[in-house]
Short mmCIF file of C-alpha atoms and ligand atoms in Angstrom, two decimals:
data_model
loop_
_atom_site.label_atom_id
_atom_site.label_comp_id
_atom_site.label_asym_id
_atom_site.label_seq_id
_atom_site.Cartn_x
_atom_site.Cartn_y
_atom_site.Cartn_z
CA MET A 1 64.80 -25.51 -140.37
CA LYS A 2 61.92 -23.16 -139.96
CA SER A 3 59.23 -24.44 -137.67
CA LEU A 4 58.93 -25.91 -134.20
CA LYS A 5 57.92 -29.29 -135.60
CA ASP A 6 61.34 -29.69 -137.24
CA LEU A 7 63.20 -29.60 -133.91
CA PRO A 8 64.56 -32.87 -132.58
CA GLY A 9 62.72 -34.10 -129.47
CA ILE A 10 59.53 -32.16 -130.10
CA GLY A 11 56.32 -34.04 -130.96
CA PRO A 12 53.28 -32.70 -132.82
CA LYS A 13 51.30 -32.37 -129.58
CA THR A 14 53.98 -30.32 -127.86
CA SER A 15 54.56 -28.06 -130.84
CA GLU A 16 50.82 -27.49 -131.13
CA LYS A 17 50.53 -26.53 -127.45
CA LEU A 18 53.45 -24.14 -127.78
CA GLU A 19 52.11 -22.58 -130.92
CA ASP A 20 48.73 -22.06 -129.28
CA ALA A 21 50.46 -20.24 -126.44
CA GLY A 22 52.12 -17.83 -128.86
CA TYR A 23 55.49 -19.55 -129.36
CA SER A 24 54.99 -19.53 -133.06
CA ASP A 25 58.54 -19.57 -134.34
CA LEU A 26 62.00 -20.74 -133.33
CA MET A 27 63.01 -17.32 -132.08
CA CYS A 28 60.14 -17.19 -129.57
CA LEU A 29 61.11 -20.58 -128.25
CA ALA A 30 64.85 -19.87 -128.24
CA THR A 31 64.35 -16.83 -126.02
CA ALA A 32 61.81 -18.47 -123.68
CA ASN A 33 62.09 -19.61 -120.08
CA ALA A 34 62.38 -23.36 -119.41
CA SER A 35 59.88 -23.19 -116.57
CA ASP A 36 57.31 -21.42 -118.76
CA VAL A 37 57.71 -23.88 -121.59
CA ALA A 38 57.42 -26.77 -119.15
CA VAL A 39 54.07 -25.52 -117.88
CA ILE A 40 52.67 -24.61 -121.30
CA ALA A 41 53.64 -27.84 -123.00
CA ASP A 42 53.02 -30.01 -119.91
CA ILE A 43 56.51 -31.49 -119.99
CA GLY A 44 59.38 -31.70 -117.50
CA GLU A 45 61.71 -28.70 -117.07
CA GLY A 46 64.68 -30.74 -118.27
CA VAL A 47 62.92 -31.62 -121.51
CA ALA A 48 61.88 -28.00 -121.91
CA ALA A 49 65.46 -26.83 -121.49
CA LYS A 50 66.58 -29.32 -124.17
CA ILE A 51 63.93 -28.09 -126.62
CA ILE A 52 64.92 -24.50 -125.98
CA ASN A 53 68.57 -25.36 -126.54
CA SER A 54 67.88 -27.10 -129.81
CA ALA A 55 65.95 -24.02 -130.95
CA ARG A 56 69.02 -21.95 -130.06
CA ASP A 57 71.29 -24.32 -131.96
CA ALA A 58 68.99 -24.22 -134.96
CA LEU A 59 69.19 -20.44 -134.96
CA ASP A 60 72.91 -20.45 -134.36
CA MET A 61 72.50 -18.26 -131.26
CA GLY A 62 75.14 -17.66 -128.71
CA PHE A 63 77.95 -15.20 -129.10
CA GLU A 64 77.79 -12.76 -131.93
CA THR A 65 80.66 -10.72 -133.19
CA GLY A 66 80.93 -7.01 -132.65
CA LEU A 67 80.57 -6.63 -136.38
CA LYS A 68 77.28 -8.45 -136.36
CA ALA A 69 76.06 -6.30 -133.47
CA LEU A 70 76.98 -3.28 -135.50
CA GLU A 71 75.10 -4.63 -138.53
CA LYS A 72 72.04 -5.11 -136.32
CA ARG A 73 72.26 -1.60 -134.95
CA LYS A 74 72.39 -0.26 -138.49
CA LEU A 75 68.87 -1.59 -138.91
CA ILE A 76 67.55 0.64 -136.13
CA GLY A 77 64.56 2.58 -137.43
CA LYS A 78 63.25 5.90 -136.15
CA ILE A 79 59.69 7.07 -135.92
CA THR A 80 59.02 10.79 -135.95
CA PHE A 81 57.19 12.22 -132.92
CA GLY A 82 55.67 14.93 -135.07
CA SER A 83 57.75 17.60 -133.36
CA GLU A 84 61.21 18.46 -134.72
CA THR A 85 62.42 19.56 -131.29
CA LEU A 86 61.35 16.32 -129.69
CA ASN A 87 62.93 14.34 -132.54
CA GLU A 88 66.15 16.17 -132.06
CA LEU A 89 66.14 15.51 -128.31
CA MET A 90 65.66 11.81 -129.09
CA ASN A 91 68.37 11.64 -131.75
CA GLY A 92 65.95 11.57 -134.67
CA GLY A 93 62.81 9.97 -133.29
CA LEU A 94 61.49 6.95 -131.40
CA GLU A 95 64.02 4.18 -131.93
CA THR A 96 63.39 0.54 -132.71
CA GLN A 97 65.34 -2.12 -130.76
CA ALA A 98 64.62 -0.12 -127.63
CA ILE A 99 62.03 0.56 -124.97
CA THR A 100 61.07 4.20 -124.50
CA GLU A 101 59.25 5.06 -121.32
CA CYS A 102 57.19 8.20 -120.98
CA TYR A 103 56.15 9.23 -117.53
CA GLY A 104 54.30 12.20 -116.21
CA ALA A 105 51.23 13.45 -114.41
CA PHE A 106 47.67 13.06 -115.64
CA GLY A 107 47.13 15.21 -118.76
CA SER A 108 50.85 15.55 -119.51
CA SER A 109 50.16 14.03 -123.01
CA LYS A 110 51.40 10.46 -122.66
CA THR A 111 48.37 9.06 -124.41
CA GLN A 112 48.43 11.78 -127.08
CA ILE A 113 52.01 10.89 -127.99
CA ALA A 114 51.02 7.20 -128.13
CA HIS A 115 48.24 8.03 -130.60
CA GLN A 116 50.54 10.18 -132.69
CA LEU A 117 53.23 7.47 -132.91
CA ALA A 118 50.57 4.92 -133.94
CA VAL A 119 49.81 7.15 -136.93
CA ASN A 120 53.38 8.20 -137.72
CA VAL A 121 54.92 4.69 -137.79
CA GLN A 122 52.71 3.89 -140.76
CA MET A 123 54.13 6.65 -142.94
CA PRO A 124 56.88 5.95 -145.46
CA VAL A 125 60.48 6.21 -144.23
CA LYS A 126 61.02 9.47 -146.10
CA ASP A 127 58.26 11.06 -144.01
CA GLY A 128 59.56 9.74 -140.72
CA GLY A 129 57.68 6.43 -140.54
CA LEU A 130 58.60 2.77 -140.95
CA LYS A 131 55.65 1.63 -143.08
CA GLY A 132 54.79 -0.71 -140.24
CA ARG A 133 51.76 -1.65 -138.22
CA VAL A 134 50.97 -1.09 -134.55
CA LEU A 135 50.07 -3.20 -131.55
CA TYR A 136 48.30 -1.02 -128.99
CA ILE A 137 47.73 -2.41 -125.49
CA ASP A 138 45.25 -0.13 -123.81
CA THR A 139 44.91 -0.66 -120.07
CA GLU A 140 43.03 2.52 -119.12
CA ASN A 141 40.45 2.56 -121.89
CA THR A 142 41.82 5.78 -123.29
CA PHE A 143 42.41 4.72 -126.90
CA ARG A 144 40.20 6.88 -129.12
CA PRO A 145 39.84 5.98 -132.81
CA GLU A 146 38.34 9.40 -133.45
CA ARG A 147 41.58 11.00 -132.29
CA ILE A 148 43.54 8.79 -134.68
CA GLU A 149 41.22 9.91 -137.50
CA GLN A 150 41.88 13.55 -136.63
CA MET A 151 45.66 13.05 -136.64
CA ALA A 152 45.62 11.01 -139.83
CA ILE A 153 43.57 13.61 -141.71
CA ALA A 154 45.95 16.34 -140.49
CA LYS A 155 48.76 14.46 -142.19
CA GLY A 156 46.81 13.88 -145.39
CA LEU A 157 46.49 10.13 -144.70
CA ASP A 158 43.47 7.92 -145.20
CA PRO A 159 42.06 7.53 -141.65
CA LYS A 160 40.37 4.24 -142.45
CA LYS A 161 43.61 2.65 -143.61
CA ILE A 162 45.48 4.00 -140.62
CA LEU A 163 42.91 2.55 -138.20
CA GLU A 164 43.03 -0.79 -140.01
CA ASN A 165 46.70 -1.11 -139.23
CA ILE A 166 46.35 -0.58 -135.49
CA PHE A 167 45.60 -3.75 -133.50
CA ILE A 168 44.13 -2.83 -130.15
CA ALA A 169 43.77 -5.01 -127.10
CA ARG A 170 42.26 -3.99 -123.80
CA ALA A 171 44.11 -5.44 -120.79
CA TYR A 172 41.74 -6.09 -117.93
CA ASN A 173 44.32 -6.88 -115.28
CA SER A 174 48.08 -7.25 -114.97
CA ASP A 175 48.15 -10.96 -115.75
CA HIS A 176 46.07 -10.39 -118.85
CA GLN A 177 48.42 -7.58 -119.87
CA MET A 178 51.41 -9.94 -119.54
CA ILE A 179 49.69 -12.65 -121.61
CA LEU A 180 48.94 -10.12 -124.34
CA VAL A 181 52.65 -9.35 -124.68
CA GLU A 182 53.63 -13.00 -124.56
CA LYS A 183 51.14 -13.77 -127.26
CA ALA A 184 52.22 -10.80 -129.34
CA GLN A 185 55.24 -12.77 -130.54
CA SER A 186 53.00 -14.78 -132.80
CA ILE A 187 51.75 -11.81 -134.80
CA MET A 188 54.79 -9.52 -134.87
CA LYS A 189 56.23 -10.90 -138.06
CA GLU A 190 53.02 -11.92 -139.76
CA LYS A 191 51.47 -8.46 -139.36
CA ASP A 192 54.71 -6.54 -139.74
CA ILE A 193 54.36 -4.80 -136.40
CA ARG A 194 57.04 -2.13 -135.90
CA LEU A 195 55.57 -0.33 -132.89
CA VAL A 196 54.18 -1.77 -129.65
CA ILE A 197 52.43 0.61 -127.26
CA VAL A 198 51.54 -0.19 -123.67
CA ASP A 199 49.43 2.65 -122.22
CA SER A 200 49.72 2.38 -119.25
CA LEU A 201 52.50 -0.02 -118.34
CA THR A 202 52.02 0.16 -114.60
CA ALA A 203 48.38 1.08 -113.84
CA GLN A 204 47.08 -2.49 -113.70
CA PHE A 205 50.04 -3.64 -111.61
CA ARG A 206 49.36 -0.84 -109.20
CA THR A 207 45.76 -1.91 -108.73
CA ASP A 208 46.50 -5.63 -108.56
CA TYR A 209 49.32 -5.40 -106.03
CA VAL A 210 48.29 -3.15 -103.16
CA GLY A 211 50.21 -2.79 -99.92
CA ARG A 212 53.80 -3.23 -98.97
CA GLY A 213 53.68 -7.01 -98.65
CA THR A 214 52.97 -7.40 -102.37
CA LEU A 215 55.73 -5.14 -103.60
CA SER A 216 58.28 -7.81 -104.42
CA ALA A 217 55.72 -9.93 -106.26
CA ARG A 218 54.76 -6.88 -108.28
CA GLN A 219 58.35 -6.02 -109.10
CA GLN A 220 59.07 -9.58 -110.21
CA LYS A 221 56.11 -9.59 -112.54
CA LEU A 222 56.98 -6.16 -113.88
CA ASN A 223 60.53 -7.32 -114.48
CA ARG A 224 59.26 -10.29 -116.50
CA HIS A 225 56.92 -8.04 -118.43
CA MET A 226 59.70 -5.56 -119.28
CA HIS A 227 61.92 -8.37 -120.49
CA ASP A 228 59.15 -9.78 -122.67
CA LEU A 229 58.79 -6.37 -124.20
CA GLN A 230 62.53 -6.10 -124.67
CA LYS A 231 62.54 -9.42 -126.52
CA LEU A 232 59.86 -8.13 -128.90
CA SER A 233 61.98 -5.09 -129.67
CA ASP A 234 65.12 -7.15 -130.22
CA ASN A 235 63.66 -10.04 -132.16
CA TYR A 236 61.48 -8.02 -134.45
CA ASN A 237 63.32 -4.72 -134.71
CA ALA A 238 60.32 -2.95 -133.19
CA ALA A 239 59.97 0.22 -131.16
CA ILE A 240 58.36 -0.19 -127.73
CA PHE A 241 56.58 2.80 -126.23
CA VAL A 242 55.29 2.51 -122.69
CA THR A 243 53.65 5.08 -120.46
CA ASN A 244 54.00 5.33 -116.76
CA GLN A 245 52.34 7.27 -113.97
CA VAL A 246 54.04 9.30 -111.33
CA MET A 247 53.56 9.34 -107.61
CA SER A 248 54.52 12.06 -105.23
CA ARG A 249 57.31 11.66 -102.75
CA PRO A 250 56.02 13.51 -99.71
CA ASN A 251 59.47 13.59 -98.12
CA VAL A 252 61.04 15.67 -100.87
CA LEU A 253 61.31 19.32 -99.90
CA PHE A 254 63.43 20.68 -102.74
CA GLY A 255 63.35 19.79 -106.41
CA ASP A 256 60.65 17.78 -108.04
CA PRO A 257 58.53 15.73 -105.61
CA THR A 258 57.36 13.26 -108.26
CA GLU A 259 58.83 9.96 -109.38
CA ALA A 260 57.84 7.25 -111.80
CA ILE A 261 56.03 4.11 -110.68
CA GLY A 262 57.82 0.81 -110.92
CA GLY A 263 61.04 1.93 -109.41
CA HIS A 264 64.35 0.56 -110.58
CA ILE A 265 62.87 -2.29 -112.58
CA VAL A 266 61.11 -0.10 -115.06
CA GLY A 267 63.73 2.62 -115.01
CA HIS A 268 66.65 0.31 -115.65
CA THR A 269 65.01 -1.76 -118.35
CA SER A 270 63.85 1.25 -120.37
CA THR A 271 66.43 2.42 -122.86
CA PHE A 272 65.07 5.95 -122.98
CA ARG A 273 63.04 7.75 -120.33
CA LEU A 274 61.08 10.88 -121.03
CA TYR A 275 59.56 12.91 -118.23
CA LEU A 276 56.61 14.97 -119.46
CA ARG A 277 55.11 17.98 -117.83
CA LYS A 278 52.51 20.60 -118.65
CA SER A 279 53.49 24.15 -119.40
CA LYS A 280 51.47 27.17 -120.49
CA GLN A 281 48.32 26.52 -122.59
CA ASN A 282 48.97 23.73 -125.08
CA LEU A 283 52.69 23.60 -124.49
CA ARG A 284 54.34 20.54 -123.00
CA VAL A 285 57.92 19.90 -121.91
CA ALA A 286 59.72 16.59 -122.37
CA LYS A 287 62.83 15.99 -120.40
CA LEU A 288 65.16 13.16 -121.43
CA VAL A 289 66.57 11.44 -118.34
CA ASP A 290 69.22 8.77 -117.96
CA SER A 291 69.90 8.04 -121.60
CA PRO A 292 72.78 5.64 -122.25
CA TYR A 293 74.40 7.82 -124.92
CA LEU A 294 72.34 10.97 -125.45
CA PRO A 295 72.84 14.09 -123.36
CA ASP A 296 70.04 14.95 -120.93
CA GLY A 297 67.96 17.84 -122.21
CA GLU A 298 64.51 19.30 -122.61
CA ALA A 299 62.22 19.89 -125.60
CA ILE A 300 59.10 21.99 -125.83
CA TYR A 301 56.30 20.77 -128.08
CA THR A 302 52.60 21.44 -128.58
CA ILE A 303 49.36 19.46 -128.67
CA THR A 304 46.70 20.78 -130.98
CA GLU A 305 43.76 19.44 -132.99
CA GLU A 306 46.38 18.21 -135.54
CA GLY A 307 48.38 16.31 -132.96
CA ILE A 308 51.92 16.74 -131.66
CA GLY A 309 53.85 19.62 -133.19
CA ASP A 310 56.24 22.48 -132.62
CA ALA A 311 55.37 25.82 -131.12
CA VAL A 312 55.27 28.64 -133.66
CA GLY A 313 58.37 30.75 -133.45
CA ALA A 314 59.89 28.58 -130.71
CA ALA A 315 63.44 27.35 -130.77
CA ARG A 316 63.73 24.15 -132.73
CA LYS A 317 66.71 22.99 -130.75
CA PRO A 318 66.20 21.22 -127.49
CA ARG A 319 67.86 22.65 -124.44
CA VAL A 320 70.75 20.36 -123.59
CA PHE A 321 72.06 20.27 -120.05
CA LYS A 322 75.81 20.54 -119.91
CA GLU A 323 76.16 18.64 -116.69
CA LYS A 324 74.09 15.65 -115.75
CA LYS A 325 71.69 16.73 -113.01
CA GLU A 326 70.49 14.66 -110.16
CA GLU A 327 67.38 12.65 -110.98
CA GLY A 328 64.21 14.56 -110.34
CA ASP A 329 66.01 17.85 -110.38
CA ILE A 330 64.21 20.23 -112.71
CA SER A 331 66.32 23.16 -113.68
CA ASP A 332 64.14 26.10 -114.48
P1 LIG B 1 48.00 11.59 -120.15
O1 LIG B 1 47.86 10.36 -120.95
O2 LIG B 1 49.43 11.96 -119.88
O3 LIG B 1 47.16 11.58 -118.89
P2 LIG B 1 46.74 12.82 -122.39
O4 LIG B 1 47.67 12.30 -123.44
O5 LIG B 1 45.41 12.17 -122.29
O6 LIG B 1 47.44 12.79 -120.98
O7 LIG B 1 46.60 14.37 -122.66
C1 LIG B 1 45.41 15.03 -122.51
C2 LIG B 1 45.59 16.44 -123.00
O8 LIG B 1 45.81 16.43 -124.41
C3 LIG B 1 44.36 17.26 -122.80
O9 LIG B 1 44.42 17.89 -121.54
C4 LIG B 1 44.43 18.27 -123.93
O10 LIG B 1 45.22 19.34 -123.49
C5 LIG B 1 45.21 17.56 -125.02
N1 LIG B 1 44.31 17.13 -126.10
C6 LIG B 1 43.65 15.96 -126.18
N2 LIG B 1 42.92 15.90 -127.31
C7 LIG B 1 43.11 17.07 -127.94
C8 LIG B 1 42.61 17.64 -129.16
N3 LIG B 1 41.76 16.98 -129.95
N4 LIG B 1 43.03 18.85 -129.50
C9 LIG B 1 43.89 19.53 -128.72
N5 LIG B 1 44.38 19.07 -127.55
C10 LIG B 1 44.00 17.85 -127.16
MG1 LIG B 2 46.79 8.57 -120.58
#
């Protein structure tokens, strides 16, 4: 059984509606919400739940053995950041089957890293890529094809080919951004997407939900959005790279007065969190925070014409903190 039409209890009209909405294969349906499916296909929630269940049965979902989980983790791919130090901090590179969140102030190089990863993922595995394509959701209109060209040429790659493999979508508001991710399911497999970028994850949500009264609505939506992204990473063995802004905490007297937007929702759903900050000249510092199994530490990297790289003569090993520090505590 391969397509929606083959499921018991699903007519051609319903399957067509679902496919139009981006539920293109059984996996999309099996991991969907009954209430969403009910609205999209214009059916009752009970019927929707039954359809979802039959998709799950067809895929033999449910419990998996530890061995199977291990097999799946063996398929985790890693994309080079372009800096050896940063790669080492991140246990080899940007991982698939995970969401990596990068937060930092304006100009801390979040967008530059996004561009670099969009190039690097296309390289062969031996060079640190996954030979995959990219989905780039640009919410701040900061995607620059010229910058991709520069980075591609620096790596001896054909810039035209590299640009052809990056699918860009502008998100005009937070709802649009969510729809783009929901719809992404339909092209992940077909286009062999291995990297999904959302730059910025939170900016549109911040503009759309202003004031205290809207906070819980915003967090609910963000939660949904994060889980949709997580599904993409799980179902298609893709790496998810999202950027986040910081806001200042005026009541903090000691330590770092900045924190990431989105609070616990974003922080807890991200597998890896990198806090970026500017240093001297073209140097940047990435700090790994709250990783499930990697030690917290810091890596210094550079941004030049060629893209992300390592500082000449600098230590290639990241600085690993022996003890876990309190969040927001920068140890200089
Ligand atoms: P963020 O997304 O965190 O706000 P960016 O990723 O846009 O920040 O980083 C902008 C910085 O990247 C610039 O301040 C500049 O230092 C550096 N940068 C951008 N383009 C180039 C380039 N072509 N050559 C060298 N450095 C660049
Ligand atoms: Mg940016």
